[in-house]
Short mmCIF file of C-alpha atoms in Angstrom, two decimals:
data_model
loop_
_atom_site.label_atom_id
_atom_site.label_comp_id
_atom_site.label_asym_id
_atom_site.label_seq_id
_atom_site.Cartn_x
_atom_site.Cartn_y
_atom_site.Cartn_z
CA UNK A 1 152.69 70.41 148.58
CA UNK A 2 149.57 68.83 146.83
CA UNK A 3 147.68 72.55 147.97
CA UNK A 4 149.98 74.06 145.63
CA UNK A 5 149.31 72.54 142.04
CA UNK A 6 148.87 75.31 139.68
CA UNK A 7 150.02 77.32 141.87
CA UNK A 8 153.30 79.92 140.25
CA UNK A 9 156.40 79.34 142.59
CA UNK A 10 159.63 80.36 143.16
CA UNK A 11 162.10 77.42 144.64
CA UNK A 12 165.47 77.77 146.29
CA UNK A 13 167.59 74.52 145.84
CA UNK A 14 170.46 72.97 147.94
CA UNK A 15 173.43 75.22 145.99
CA UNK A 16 171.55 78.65 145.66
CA UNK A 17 170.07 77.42 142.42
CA UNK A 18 166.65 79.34 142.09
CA UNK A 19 163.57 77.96 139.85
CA UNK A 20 160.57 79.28 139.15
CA UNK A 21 157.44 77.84 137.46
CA UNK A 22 153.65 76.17 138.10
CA UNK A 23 153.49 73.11 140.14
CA UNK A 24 152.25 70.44 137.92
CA UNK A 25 152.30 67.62 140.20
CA UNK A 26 153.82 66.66 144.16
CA UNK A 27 154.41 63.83 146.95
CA UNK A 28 156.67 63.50 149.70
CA UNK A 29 159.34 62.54 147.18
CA UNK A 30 159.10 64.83 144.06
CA UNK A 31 157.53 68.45 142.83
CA UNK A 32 157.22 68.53 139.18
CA UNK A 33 156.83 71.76 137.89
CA UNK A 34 156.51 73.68 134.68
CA UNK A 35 158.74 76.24 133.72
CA UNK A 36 157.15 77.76 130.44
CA UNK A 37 159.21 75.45 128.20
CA UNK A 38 159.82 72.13 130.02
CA UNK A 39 158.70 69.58 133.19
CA UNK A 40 161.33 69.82 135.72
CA UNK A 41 161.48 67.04 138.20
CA UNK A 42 163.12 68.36 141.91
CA UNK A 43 163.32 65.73 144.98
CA UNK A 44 162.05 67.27 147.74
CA UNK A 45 165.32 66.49 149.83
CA UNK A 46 167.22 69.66 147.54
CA UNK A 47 164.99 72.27 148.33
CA UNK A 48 165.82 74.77 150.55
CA UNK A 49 162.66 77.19 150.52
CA UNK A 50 159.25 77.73 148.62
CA UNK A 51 157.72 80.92 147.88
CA UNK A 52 154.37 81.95 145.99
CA UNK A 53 154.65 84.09 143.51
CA UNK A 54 151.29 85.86 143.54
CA UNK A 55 152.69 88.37 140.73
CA UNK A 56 153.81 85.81 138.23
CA UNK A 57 156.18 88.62 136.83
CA UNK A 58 157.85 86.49 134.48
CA UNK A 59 154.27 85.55 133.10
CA UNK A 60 154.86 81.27 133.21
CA UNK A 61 152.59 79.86 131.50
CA UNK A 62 150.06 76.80 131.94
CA UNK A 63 151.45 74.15 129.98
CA UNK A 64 149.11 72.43 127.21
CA UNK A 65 150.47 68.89 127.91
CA UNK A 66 151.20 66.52 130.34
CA UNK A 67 154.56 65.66 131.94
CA UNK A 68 156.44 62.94 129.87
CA UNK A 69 155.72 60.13 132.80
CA UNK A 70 152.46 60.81 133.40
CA UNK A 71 150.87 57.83 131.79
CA UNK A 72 153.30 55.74 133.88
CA UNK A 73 152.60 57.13 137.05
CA UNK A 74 149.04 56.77 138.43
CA UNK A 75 149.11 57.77 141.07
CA UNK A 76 150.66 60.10 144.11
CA UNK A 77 152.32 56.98 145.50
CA UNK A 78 154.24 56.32 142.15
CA UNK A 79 155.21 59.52 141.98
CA UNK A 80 158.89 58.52 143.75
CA UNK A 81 162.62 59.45 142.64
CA UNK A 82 163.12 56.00 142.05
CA UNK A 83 160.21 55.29 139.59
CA UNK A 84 161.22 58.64 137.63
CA UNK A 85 164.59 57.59 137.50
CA UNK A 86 163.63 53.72 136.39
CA UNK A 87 160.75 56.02 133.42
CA UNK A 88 163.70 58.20 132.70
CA UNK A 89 165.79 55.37 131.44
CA UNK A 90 166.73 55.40 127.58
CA UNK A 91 164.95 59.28 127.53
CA UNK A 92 167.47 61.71 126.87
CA UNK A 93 167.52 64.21 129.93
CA UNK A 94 169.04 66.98 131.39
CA UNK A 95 170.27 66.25 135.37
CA UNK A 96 171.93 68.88 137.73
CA UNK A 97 174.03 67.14 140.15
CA UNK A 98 177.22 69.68 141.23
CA UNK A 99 177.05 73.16 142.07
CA UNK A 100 177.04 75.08 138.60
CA UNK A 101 177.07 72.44 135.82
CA UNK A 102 174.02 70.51 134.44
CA UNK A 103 174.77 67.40 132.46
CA UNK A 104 172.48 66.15 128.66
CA UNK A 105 172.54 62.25 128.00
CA UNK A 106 171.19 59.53 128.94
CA UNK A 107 170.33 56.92 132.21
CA UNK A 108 171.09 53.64 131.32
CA UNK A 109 170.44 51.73 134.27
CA UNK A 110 169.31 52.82 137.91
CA UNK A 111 170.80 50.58 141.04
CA UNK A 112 170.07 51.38 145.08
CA UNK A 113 171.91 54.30 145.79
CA UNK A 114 173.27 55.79 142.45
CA UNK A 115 172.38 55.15 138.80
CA UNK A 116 174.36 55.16 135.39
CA UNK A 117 174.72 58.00 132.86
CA UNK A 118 175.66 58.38 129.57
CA UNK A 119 177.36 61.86 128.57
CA UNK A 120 178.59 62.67 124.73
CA UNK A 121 181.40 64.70 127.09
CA UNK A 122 182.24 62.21 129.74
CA UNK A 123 181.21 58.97 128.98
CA UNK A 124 180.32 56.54 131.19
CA UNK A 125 179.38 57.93 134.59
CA UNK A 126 178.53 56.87 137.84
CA UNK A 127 176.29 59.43 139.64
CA UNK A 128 175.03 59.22 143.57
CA UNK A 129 171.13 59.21 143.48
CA UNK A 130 170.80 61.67 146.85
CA UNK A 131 173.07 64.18 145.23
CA UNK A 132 170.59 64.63 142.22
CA UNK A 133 168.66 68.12 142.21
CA UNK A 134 166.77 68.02 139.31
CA UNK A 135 165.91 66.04 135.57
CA UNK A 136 164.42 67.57 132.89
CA UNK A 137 163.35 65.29 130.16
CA UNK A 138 164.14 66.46 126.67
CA UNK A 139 161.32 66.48 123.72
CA UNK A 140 160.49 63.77 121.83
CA UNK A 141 163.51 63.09 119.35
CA UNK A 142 165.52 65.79 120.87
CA UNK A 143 169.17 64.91 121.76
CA UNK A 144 172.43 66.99 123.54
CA UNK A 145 174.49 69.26 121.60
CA UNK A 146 171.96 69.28 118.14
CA UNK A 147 173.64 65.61 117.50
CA UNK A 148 171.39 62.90 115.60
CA UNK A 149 170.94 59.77 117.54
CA UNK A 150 173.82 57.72 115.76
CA UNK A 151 176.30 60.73 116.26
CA UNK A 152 175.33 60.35 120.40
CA UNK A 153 175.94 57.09 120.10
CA UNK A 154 179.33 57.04 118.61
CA UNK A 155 180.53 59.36 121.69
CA UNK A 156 179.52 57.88 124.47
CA UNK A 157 179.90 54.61 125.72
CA UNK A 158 177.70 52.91 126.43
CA UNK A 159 177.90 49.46 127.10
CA UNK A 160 176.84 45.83 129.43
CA UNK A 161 179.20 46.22 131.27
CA UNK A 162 178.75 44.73 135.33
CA UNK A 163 177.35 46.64 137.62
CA UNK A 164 177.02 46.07 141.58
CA UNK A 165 173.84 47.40 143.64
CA UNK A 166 175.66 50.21 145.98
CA UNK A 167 177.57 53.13 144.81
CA UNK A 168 179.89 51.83 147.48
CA UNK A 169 180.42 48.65 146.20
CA UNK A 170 180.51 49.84 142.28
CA UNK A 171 183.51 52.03 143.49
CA UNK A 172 185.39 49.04 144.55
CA UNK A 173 185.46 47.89 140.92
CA UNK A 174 187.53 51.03 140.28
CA UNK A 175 190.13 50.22 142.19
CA UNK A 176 193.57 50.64 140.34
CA UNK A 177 191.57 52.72 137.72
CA UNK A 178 192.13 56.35 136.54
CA UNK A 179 188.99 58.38 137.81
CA UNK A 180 187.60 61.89 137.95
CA UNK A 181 185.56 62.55 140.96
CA UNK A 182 182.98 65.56 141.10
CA UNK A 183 183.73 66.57 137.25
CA UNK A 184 187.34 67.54 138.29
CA UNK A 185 186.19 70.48 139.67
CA UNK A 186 189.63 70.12 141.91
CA UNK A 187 193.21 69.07 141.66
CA UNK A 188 192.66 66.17 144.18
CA UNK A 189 189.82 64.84 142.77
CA UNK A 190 191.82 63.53 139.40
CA UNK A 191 193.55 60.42 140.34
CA UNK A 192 193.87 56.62 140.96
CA UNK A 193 191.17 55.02 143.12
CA UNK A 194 193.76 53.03 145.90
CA UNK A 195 191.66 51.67 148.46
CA UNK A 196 187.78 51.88 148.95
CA UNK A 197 187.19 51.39 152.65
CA UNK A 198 183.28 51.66 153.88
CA UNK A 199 182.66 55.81 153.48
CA UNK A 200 186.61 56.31 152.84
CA UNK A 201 187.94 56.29 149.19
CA UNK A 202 191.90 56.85 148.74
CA UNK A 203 192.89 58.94 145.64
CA UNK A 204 196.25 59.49 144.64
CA UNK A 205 196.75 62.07 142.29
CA UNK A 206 198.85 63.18 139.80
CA UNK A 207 201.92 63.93 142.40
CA UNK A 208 201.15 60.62 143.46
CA UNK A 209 200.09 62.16 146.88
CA UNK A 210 196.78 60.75 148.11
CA UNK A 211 193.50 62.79 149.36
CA UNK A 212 190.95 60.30 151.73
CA UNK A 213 187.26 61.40 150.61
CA UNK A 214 183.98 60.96 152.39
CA UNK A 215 182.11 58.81 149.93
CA UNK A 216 178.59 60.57 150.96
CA UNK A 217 180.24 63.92 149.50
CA UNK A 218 180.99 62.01 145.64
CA UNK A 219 178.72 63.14 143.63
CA UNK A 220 179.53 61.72 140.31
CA UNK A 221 182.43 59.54 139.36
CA UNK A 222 183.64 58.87 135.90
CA UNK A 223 186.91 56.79 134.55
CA UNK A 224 189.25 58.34 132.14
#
């Protein structure tokens, strides 16, 4: 990857997502790239293919600044999904995490295996590190939605609450608590957490039937 900065690319992600843009930076972790406007951050693990584009037919541009972290990471060996995550912490960002919706807020605290996100739309959420496909970080005093930085504030939640080191373990505090898995994006993940057994998490929804999900295939979770 490191032959390739400066180099205009196309990049298929995990999803069929397709971005395209100059490779700012790489490691065995991360490829930051620049798509004409902003720094997009993609773990390797999401990418599905990598193509030159010799043409540059959308004409991307250089860009005439350095990536937000840059000054924090000095080197290849910093340059780790954990350390961007940990930089990324009180920046306002945009994340992509399920199949066709991105999410604009802020990470409030990063743990082993899943970090903490504040959304304006969904509150408080709980989001599974290896699912994350990209994070863009917004400009300096930009926030979601055009809000000021007091109206953010009074919509999410954020909060001290406690906060365990696994996403498994975190989960278990939501026992007996109203949750939406995945950003509801089906019936059965809308319900009551029942039992949270190693990989196995019991929903019942709102029939008060219950659905057994694989906890590797949760990609967010948020209460209601």
């Amino acid at each position: 990857m490191q032959n390739l900065n400066k180099e205009i690319v196309g990049i298929e992600l995990s999803g069929g997502k397709v971005l395209k843009g100059s490779v700012i930076d790489s490691s065995s972790d991360i490829i930051v790239i620049y798509n004409g406007n902003m720094f997009v951050y993609l773990p390797i693990d999401h990418i599905q293919s990598l193509e030159i584009d010799y043409d540059n037919e959308d004409d991307v541009q250089q860009p005439s600044e350095r990536p937000a972290f840059d000054s924090q990471v000095s080197s290849n060996k910093d340059l780790t999904l954990t350390n961007i995550l940990s930089h990324a912490k009180g920046i306002y960002v945009e994340i992509f995490v399920t199949k066709n919706q991105a999410l604009h807020g802020v990470i409030t605290s990063v743990r082993n295996d899943y970090f903490v996100f504040e959304s304006p739309i969904y509150k408080t959420m709980f989001i599974s590190t290896k699912h994350l496909k990209w994070l863009i970080p917004y400009s300096k005093d930009q926030f979601p939605y055009g809000l000021s930085e007091n109206e953010f504030l009074s919509l999410s939640s954020i909060n001290n609450q406690s906060l365990n080191d696994t996403f498994e373990s975190q989960f278990d505090q939501l026992r007996n608590q109203l949750v939406v898995l995945n950003l509801g994006k089906e019936f059965s993940h809308i319900g009551r957490v029942i039992t949270v057994k190693g990989q196995i998490i019991e929903i019942q929804n709102g029939k008060s039937n219950s659905t057994y999900f694989n906890l590797s295939h949760i990609q967010t979770v948020h209460q209601v």
